[in-house]
Amino acid sequence: MKVAVIGIGGSGSAALRFPAKAGHEAVGFEQFRPGHDRGSSHGHSRMIRKTYPDPFHTRMMAGAYELWDDLEREAEESLFVRCGGITFGPAGDPKLEATRRSLEEAGLPYERLSREESATRFPAIDIGLGSEAIYQAESGFLRATRCVLAQARLATAQGARLHEESPVLHLEEQGGAVLVSTASQTERFDAVIVTAGPWMGKLLAPLKLPLRTALRQVIYAGVTRNEELFQPDKLPVWIEEPSEYYGFPADGEMAGIKFASHDAGMDFDPDRKDRPVMAGHVERAMQHIATRFSDLSGEVIASQSCLYTITPDEHFILDRAPGSKRIIICSGCSGHGFKFTILLGKLAADMAASGRHDESTLPWSLSRFD
C-alpha cells in the first residue's frame, strides 16, 4: 500500500511512522519543517493524563500510554516526564466528581487530597479555601517538539519519504486512487491521511468541516524563591476547575513555570504570519496564578502562542471524508489532544491499511454532527 500523510505534527508524525514500520510505502508532506512552532504540536511540555471527566477518553488513554512508552524505547530518548498530576477545585465541583467517577470506573488508582494534604505534598501550590484535589501518579508531561521529531526521524529511518517545505495545494480522488498535488508535483496514492491541524478547514474547504481555529497564549511566569519546590519531583502538572487554568512544573528548558487558560483566546487565521500577544489575557492570567503560587516574582518571562483546531463538542474527528473510502481525516484536537496524537496517528494508519473503521472510535466520527 502507498499512503500519504499531509501535515507532520503530532498525529501526522505518528501516522507516517506506523505505515513505514509495517513495510508500506509512506510519504509525508509538511508545509514547514517538522517541529515548527506555527501550529499545535510544538513546545517543551504538553500534559498527559488519564484523569478525564468522561469514561471514553479515560479508556482511550490506556492505549496512548503504551504507545508513548514504546516510542521512548524505540527512540532511545527521554520524551515523557512522569511527575504526577492533580485536578483541583471546589469540593463537589461537577468536573472533579466526573473525573473521580471515570477513574473508578476504569479501575485506576487515585488519591483525594484536602487543601491541607495537598499543601503538605506540594507546598508550591495553594489549591484554595474549600477546595480538594484528585491526584493521579501516572500523569506528567510530554516533550512535544522532541516527540514529533523522534517520530519523523524513526519514520524516515524505516523507509518513509518526507517532503519538507512542501504545502499540499489540492487533493482529488480519481480512478481508484487519490491525487496529491503540490507546487512541484502530483503523486498517486492508495490512501491519504490528512492531519493538517489548523489548516484542515482550508485544505478540505469543500467539505465544510465543523472546525474553527483559535489562538491561545501560553505564559512562563518567573519564580522568585523556593525554586526547588517547582521541580517535577515536588510539583505535579495541574488543572484547576472550573476556571480551566492549567500548568506545569519547571520543564528544564525554560526559566519559570508554564501555565495557560484552556478557554481564553480568539479565533485566528493560521496563515496570519504574526502571533499577537493578548496583553489583557496575560494580565488577568498573571493575577490569577498569583493566588495559587505565592513564590512567583510577577514577571512574565515568555509568552508563546499555540493554535487550537476546535470542534463544536471539543472532541476529536477521526473518520473517512464524506463520500470517500481513501481519504482519512484526523483533526479537531481542541486544545487537549497532544497526549492522544500517537494513538490517533496509529488508528488513522490502521484505517488506511485495513479499509475498516475501528468501532471503538465511533465517538470521534463525523456522523455525530449530522
Short mmCIF file of C-alpha atoms in Angstrom, two decimals:
data_model
loop_
_atom_site.label_atom_id
_atom_site.label_comp_id
_atom_site.label_asym_id
_atom_site.label_seq_id
_atom_site.Cartn_x
_atom_site.Cartn_y
_atom_site.Cartn_z
CA MET A 1 0.00 0.00 0.00
CA LYS A 2 1.13 3.54 -0.78
CA VAL A 3 -0.11 6.10 1.74
CA ALA A 4 0.37 9.86 2.01
CA VAL A 5 0.28 11.84 5.24
CA ILE A 6 -0.41 15.56 4.98
CA GLY A 7 0.87 17.56 7.95
CA ILE A 8 3.69 16.11 10.05
CA GLY A 9 2.79 17.33 13.53
CA GLY A 10 1.77 15.21 16.50
CA SER A 11 -0.74 12.93 14.76
CA GLY A 12 0.92 13.18 11.35
CA SER A 13 4.37 12.09 12.51
CA ALA A 14 2.75 9.02 14.10
CA ALA A 15 0.59 8.37 11.02
CA LEU A 16 3.78 8.43 8.91
CA ARG A 17 5.80 6.24 11.26
CA PHE A 18 3.38 3.34 11.68
CA PRO A 19 2.82 2.51 7.97
CA ALA A 20 6.57 2.76 7.36
CA LYS A 21 7.19 0.44 10.30
CA ALA A 22 4.68 -2.03 8.83
CA GLY A 23 6.51 -2.06 5.49
CA HIS A 24 4.14 0.15 3.49
CA GLU A 25 5.28 2.94 1.20
CA ALA A 26 4.69 6.07 3.28
CA VAL A 27 5.16 9.64 2.06
CA GLY A 28 4.81 12.71 4.25
CA PHE A 29 4.10 16.29 3.18
CA GLU A 30 4.89 19.17 5.55
CA GLN A 31 4.42 22.82 4.57
CA PHE A 32 7.11 23.92 7.06
CA ARG A 33 9.64 21.64 8.75
CA PRO A 34 8.78 19.02 11.39
CA GLY A 35 8.96 20.59 14.83
CA HIS A 36 7.91 24.06 13.65
CA ASP A 37 6.08 26.42 16.02
CA ARG A 38 3.32 27.65 13.69
CA GLY A 39 0.69 25.09 14.59
CA SER A 40 -0.39 22.94 17.53
CA SER A 41 2.32 20.34 18.16
CA HIS A 42 5.32 22.24 19.50
CA GLY A 43 6.75 23.17 22.87
CA HIS A 44 8.74 21.76 25.77
CA SER A 45 5.76 20.38 27.68
CA ARG A 46 2.30 19.04 26.89
CA MET A 47 0.20 17.43 29.58
CA ILE A 48 -0.51 13.73 29.57
CA ARG A 49 -3.06 12.27 31.96
CA LYS A 50 -5.72 9.62 32.38
CA THR A 51 -7.85 11.95 34.51
CA TYR A 52 -10.71 12.78 32.15
CA PRO A 53 -14.23 13.65 33.28
CA ASP A 54 -15.65 11.09 30.83
CA PRO A 55 -15.04 7.32 30.74
CA PHE A 56 -14.42 7.14 26.97
CA HIS A 57 -11.33 9.36 26.92
CA THR A 58 -10.07 7.77 30.15
CA ARG A 59 -10.26 4.33 28.48
CA MET A 60 -8.62 5.51 25.25
CA MET A 61 -5.66 6.96 27.15
CA ALA A 62 -4.57 3.45 28.16
CA GLY A 63 -3.57 2.72 24.56
CA ALA A 64 -1.89 6.09 24.18
CA TYR A 65 0.30 5.49 27.24
CA GLU A 66 1.52 2.17 25.82
CA LEU A 67 2.43 3.81 22.52
CA TRP A 68 4.33 6.68 24.18
CA ASP A 69 6.29 4.14 26.22
CA ASP A 70 7.09 2.22 23.03
CA LEU A 71 8.22 5.42 21.30
CA GLU A 72 10.59 6.29 24.15
CA ARG A 73 12.18 2.84 23.96
CA GLU A 74 12.46 2.89 20.17
CA ALA A 75 13.78 6.46 20.00
CA GLU A 76 16.15 5.88 22.95
CA GLU A 77 15.26 9.35 24.16
CA SER A 78 13.53 10.80 27.23
CA LEU A 79 10.19 12.15 25.99
CA PHE A 80 7.80 11.65 28.93
CA VAL A 81 8.33 13.25 32.36
CA ARG A 82 6.27 11.36 34.93
CA CYS A 83 5.65 13.85 37.71
CA GLY A 84 2.04 13.04 38.67
CA GLY A 85 -0.90 15.37 38.29
CA ILE A 86 -3.70 16.99 40.26
CA THR A 87 -7.10 18.21 39.19
CA PHE A 88 -8.49 20.54 41.82
CA GLY A 89 -11.42 22.81 42.52
CA PRO A 90 -14.22 23.49 44.99
CA ALA A 91 -15.34 20.33 46.79
CA GLY A 92 -18.21 18.83 44.82
CA ASP A 93 -17.30 20.55 41.54
CA PRO A 94 -19.11 18.60 38.76
CA LYS A 95 -15.99 18.05 36.62
CA LEU A 96 -13.98 17.00 39.65
CA GLU A 97 -16.64 14.47 40.59
CA ALA A 98 -16.94 13.24 36.99
CA THR A 99 -13.16 12.76 36.85
CA ARG A 100 -13.24 10.74 40.06
CA ARG A 101 -16.06 8.54 38.74
CA SER A 102 -14.21 7.94 35.45
CA LEU A 103 -11.07 6.85 37.30
CA GLU A 104 -13.08 4.49 39.49
CA GLU A 105 -14.93 3.05 36.50
CA ALA A 106 -11.59 2.42 34.77
CA GLY A 107 -10.10 0.88 37.90
CA LEU A 108 -7.31 3.46 38.04
CA PRO A 109 -5.72 4.39 41.36
CA TYR A 110 -6.00 7.94 42.65
CA GLU A 111 -5.82 9.93 45.86
CA ARG A 112 -8.29 12.50 47.11
CA LEU A 113 -6.46 15.35 48.88
CA SER A 114 -7.76 18.12 51.08
CA ARG A 115 -6.26 21.60 50.83
CA GLU A 116 -4.03 20.81 53.81
CA GLU A 117 -2.93 17.44 52.42
CA SER A 118 -2.17 18.99 49.04
CA ALA A 119 -0.09 21.74 50.69
CA THR A 120 1.94 19.13 52.57
CA ARG A 121 2.64 17.13 49.41
CA PHE A 122 3.03 20.06 47.02
CA PRO A 123 3.93 23.18 49.03
CA ALA A 124 4.42 25.44 45.99
CA ILE A 125 0.71 25.47 45.09
CA ASP A 126 -2.32 26.55 47.14
CA ILE A 127 -5.45 24.94 45.72
CA GLY A 128 -7.66 27.39 47.63
CA LEU A 129 -10.06 27.52 50.55
CA GLY A 130 -12.78 24.88 50.36
CA SER A 131 -11.07 23.04 47.51
CA GLU A 132 -9.89 19.47 47.12
CA ALA A 133 -7.62 17.73 44.64
CA ILE A 134 -7.60 14.42 42.81
CA TYR A 135 -4.01 13.16 42.46
CA GLN A 136 -3.08 10.57 39.84
CA ALA A 137 0.54 9.40 39.87
CA GLU A 138 0.71 8.42 36.18
CA SER A 139 0.18 11.97 34.89
CA GLY A 140 3.03 14.12 33.63
CA PHE A 141 4.16 15.92 30.52
CA LEU A 142 5.44 15.07 27.06
CA ARG A 143 8.26 16.98 25.38
CA ALA A 144 6.12 17.75 22.35
CA THR A 145 8.65 19.01 19.81
CA ARG A 146 11.02 16.17 20.62
CA CYS A 147 8.16 13.66 20.22
CA VAL A 148 7.35 14.95 16.73
CA LEU A 149 10.99 14.96 15.66
CA ALA A 150 11.57 11.47 17.07
CA GLN A 151 8.62 10.02 15.16
CA ALA A 152 9.62 11.75 11.92
CA ARG A 153 13.20 10.51 12.35
CA LEU A 154 12.08 6.93 13.00
CA ALA A 155 9.65 7.05 10.07
CA THR A 156 12.34 8.06 7.59
CA ALA A 157 14.76 5.52 9.10
CA GLN A 158 12.10 2.88 8.39
CA GLY A 159 11.80 3.94 4.75
CA ALA A 160 9.28 6.79 4.70
CA ARG A 161 9.87 9.74 2.37
CA LEU A 162 9.31 13.20 3.81
CA HIS A 163 8.78 16.32 1.69
CA GLU A 164 9.58 19.34 3.86
CA GLU A 165 8.51 22.89 2.99
CA SER A 166 6.08 21.35 0.53
CA PRO A 167 2.49 22.57 1.04
CA VAL A 168 -0.25 20.40 -0.45
CA LEU A 169 -2.45 22.50 -2.70
CA HIS A 170 -5.08 20.02 -3.82
CA LEU A 171 -6.50 16.54 -3.20
CA GLU A 172 -8.61 14.63 -5.69
CA GLU A 173 -9.95 11.09 -5.59
CA GLN A 174 -9.82 9.64 -9.09
CA GLY A 175 -9.76 6.19 -10.66
CA GLY A 176 -9.24 4.16 -7.50
CA ALA A 177 -6.54 6.44 -6.13
CA VAL A 178 -6.04 9.85 -4.54
CA LEU A 179 -4.01 12.50 -6.33
CA VAL A 180 -1.95 14.75 -4.06
CA SER A 181 -0.72 17.94 -5.71
CA THR A 182 1.97 20.36 -4.55
CA ALA A 183 3.51 23.25 -6.48
CA SER A 184 6.10 20.90 -7.98
CA GLN A 185 4.37 17.54 -8.47
CA THR A 186 1.24 15.39 -8.42
CA GLU A 187 1.51 11.89 -6.97
CA ARG A 188 -0.97 8.98 -6.77
CA PHE A 189 -1.72 7.17 -3.52
CA ASP A 190 -3.89 4.29 -2.39
CA ALA A 191 -4.89 6.24 0.71
CA VAL A 192 -4.30 9.69 2.19
CA ILE A 193 -4.32 10.64 5.87
CA VAL A 194 -4.96 14.34 6.40
CA THR A 195 -3.51 15.61 9.68
CA ALA A 196 -3.26 19.26 8.69
CA GLY A 197 -4.21 20.72 12.08
CA PRO A 198 -5.26 24.38 11.87
CA TRP A 199 -5.07 24.22 8.06
CA MET A 200 -7.54 21.32 7.79
CA GLY A 201 -10.54 23.57 7.11
CA LYS A 202 -8.74 25.39 4.30
CA LEU A 203 -7.29 22.29 2.62
CA LEU A 204 -10.65 20.49 2.69
CA ALA A 205 -12.83 23.59 2.32
CA PRO A 206 -15.48 21.90 0.10
CA LEU A 207 -16.30 19.51 2.97
CA LYS A 208 -17.28 22.38 5.28
CA LEU A 209 -15.93 20.53 8.31
CA PRO A 210 -17.22 21.74 11.70
CA LEU A 211 -13.88 23.25 12.71
CA ARG A 212 -12.67 26.63 13.83
CA THR A 213 -9.12 27.77 14.54
CA ALA A 214 -8.25 29.79 17.63
CA LEU A 215 -5.14 31.38 19.10
CA ARG A 216 -4.20 30.55 22.68
CA GLN A 217 -1.48 32.12 24.83
CA VAL A 218 0.99 30.16 26.95
CA ILE A 219 2.84 32.06 29.68
CA TYR A 220 6.09 31.36 31.54
CA ALA A 221 5.95 33.06 34.95
CA GLY A 222 9.10 33.83 36.93
CA VAL A 223 9.83 32.20 40.29
CA THR A 224 11.39 34.45 42.94
CA ARG A 225 12.13 31.95 45.75
CA ASN A 226 11.94 28.27 46.73
CA GLU A 227 12.74 27.18 43.17
CA GLU A 228 13.32 23.62 44.38
CA LEU A 229 9.58 23.36 45.13
CA PHE A 230 8.76 23.92 41.45
CA GLN A 231 10.74 20.94 40.14
CA PRO A 232 8.92 17.86 38.78
CA ASP A 233 9.68 15.85 41.92
CA LYS A 234 7.87 18.45 44.07
CA LEU A 235 5.18 19.93 41.79
CA PRO A 236 2.82 17.91 39.57
CA VAL A 237 1.05 19.06 36.45
CA TRP A 238 -2.22 20.68 37.48
CA ILE A 239 -5.68 21.58 36.22
CA GLU A 240 -7.98 23.95 38.07
CA GLU A 241 -11.76 23.67 37.80
CA PRO A 242 -13.96 25.44 36.95
CA SER A 243 -11.53 28.15 35.75
CA GLU A 244 -9.77 25.73 33.33
CA TYR A 245 -6.34 27.15 34.05
CA TYR A 246 -3.64 24.50 33.87
CA GLY A 247 0.11 24.36 34.30
CA PHE A 248 3.37 22.51 34.75
CA PRO A 249 6.41 22.26 36.98
CA ALA A 250 9.71 23.67 35.75
CA ASP A 251 10.45 21.85 32.49
CA GLY A 252 14.24 22.15 32.49
CA GLU A 253 14.23 24.02 29.19
CA MET A 254 12.75 27.44 30.02
CA ALA A 255 13.05 29.51 33.18
CA GLY A 256 9.96 29.79 35.36
CA ILE A 257 6.80 27.71 35.16
CA LYS A 258 4.42 27.38 32.23
CA PHE A 259 0.68 27.85 32.56
CA ALA A 260 -2.29 28.81 30.38
CA SER A 261 -6.05 29.12 30.17
CA HIS A 262 -7.81 26.46 28.11
CA ASP A 263 -10.55 28.90 27.05
CA ALA A 264 -9.05 32.39 26.80
CA GLY A 265 -8.13 33.41 23.25
CA MET A 266 -9.54 34.44 19.92
CA ASP A 267 -10.45 33.00 16.53
CA PHE A 268 -7.44 33.15 14.24
CA ASP A 269 -6.36 32.60 10.63
CA PRO A 270 -3.44 30.11 10.68
CA ASP A 271 -1.91 31.79 7.62
CA ARG A 272 -1.54 35.05 9.50
CA LYS A 273 2.20 35.49 9.99
CA ASP A 274 2.18 37.36 13.30
CA ARG A 275 1.10 35.79 16.57
CA PRO A 276 -0.07 38.74 18.68
CA VAL A 277 0.37 38.79 22.44
CA MET A 278 -3.05 39.17 24.08
CA ALA A 279 -1.96 41.64 26.77
CA GLY A 280 -5.30 41.71 28.59
CA HIS A 281 -5.34 37.93 28.87
CA VAL A 282 -1.74 37.82 30.09
CA GLU A 283 -2.50 40.38 32.80
CA ARG A 284 -5.61 38.51 34.01
CA ALA A 285 -3.76 35.19 33.93
CA MET A 286 -0.85 36.54 35.96
CA GLN A 287 -3.26 37.93 38.55
CA HIS A 288 -4.96 34.56 38.81
CA ILE A 289 -1.83 32.43 39.10
CA ALA A 290 -0.53 34.68 41.88
CA THR A 291 -3.42 33.39 44.00
CA ARG A 292 -2.16 29.83 43.54
CA PHE A 293 1.62 30.30 43.77
CA SER A 294 2.96 32.75 46.38
CA ASP A 295 6.60 32.33 45.32
CA LEU A 296 6.23 33.87 41.85
CA SER A 297 8.02 37.11 41.00
CA GLY A 298 5.19 38.61 38.94
CA GLU A 299 7.49 38.67 35.91
CA VAL A 300 6.35 37.29 32.56
CA ILE A 301 9.48 35.53 31.32
CA ALA A 302 7.97 34.50 27.99
CA SER A 303 4.64 34.38 26.21
CA GLN A 304 4.15 31.85 23.41
CA SER A 305 1.29 31.06 21.08
CA CYS A 306 -0.43 27.85 20.12
CA LEU A 307 -3.28 27.24 17.69
CA TYR A 308 -6.32 25.16 18.59
CA THR A 309 -8.46 23.41 15.97
CA ILE A 310 -11.81 23.15 17.71
CA THR A 311 -14.92 21.07 17.05
CA PRO A 312 -18.34 22.10 18.43
CA ASP A 313 -18.18 19.48 21.21
CA GLU A 314 -14.39 19.75 21.67
CA HIS A 315 -13.93 16.07 20.82
CA PHE A 316 -11.69 14.86 18.00
CA ILE A 317 -12.51 13.85 14.45
CA LEU A 318 -11.17 10.53 13.15
CA ASP A 319 -13.14 9.37 10.14
CA ARG A 320 -13.18 8.98 6.39
CA ALA A 321 -14.01 12.07 4.41
CA PRO A 322 -17.70 12.09 3.44
CA GLY A 323 -18.16 10.10 0.24
CA SER A 324 -14.60 8.73 0.28
CA LYS A 325 -13.06 5.39 1.21
CA ARG A 326 -9.49 6.55 0.70
CA ILE A 327 -9.19 9.93 2.45
CA ILE A 328 -8.97 9.79 6.24
CA ILE A 329 -9.43 12.90 8.36
CA CYS A 330 -7.74 13.25 11.74
CA SER A 331 -8.32 16.63 13.34
CA GLY A 332 -10.08 18.75 15.92
CA CYS A 333 -7.85 18.08 18.91
CA SER A 334 -9.49 21.13 20.53
CA GLY A 335 -6.61 22.01 22.83
CA HIS A 336 -6.44 18.71 24.72
CA GLY A 337 -5.22 16.33 22.06
CA PHE A 338 -1.42 16.12 22.02
CA LYS A 339 -1.43 13.27 24.54
CA PHE A 340 -3.68 11.34 22.11
CA THR A 341 -1.79 12.14 18.90
CA ILE A 342 0.31 8.98 18.84
CA LEU A 343 -2.86 6.89 19.22
CA LEU A 344 -4.78 8.94 16.65
CA GLY A 345 -1.92 8.55 14.16
CA LYS A 346 -1.82 4.79 14.65
CA LEU A 347 -5.60 4.43 14.37
CA ALA A 348 -5.59 6.51 11.17
CA ALA A 349 -2.79 4.37 9.75
CA ASP A 350 -4.72 1.20 10.64
CA MET A 351 -7.82 2.59 8.91
CA ALA A 352 -5.79 3.31 5.79
CA ALA A 353 -4.28 -0.19 5.73
CA SER A 354 -7.40 -2.20 6.59
CA GLY A 355 -10.10 -0.13 4.93
CA ARG A 356 -12.15 -0.59 8.10
CA HIS A 357 -13.27 1.77 10.86
CA ASP A 358 -12.41 0.75 14.42
CA GLU A 359 -15.74 0.74 16.27
CA SER A 360 -14.03 1.92 19.45
CA THR A 361 -13.51 5.32 17.80
CA LEU A 362 -17.16 5.95 16.86
CA PRO A 363 -17.43 8.87 19.35
CA TRP A 364 -14.88 10.64 17.10
CA SER A 365 -16.82 10.06 13.86
CA LEU A 366 -18.25 12.86 11.74
CA SER A 367 -21.74 11.34 11.93
CA ARG A 368 -22.28 12.93 15.35
CA PHE A 369 -22.61 16.31 13.63
CA ASP A 370 -25.36 15.17 11.21
#
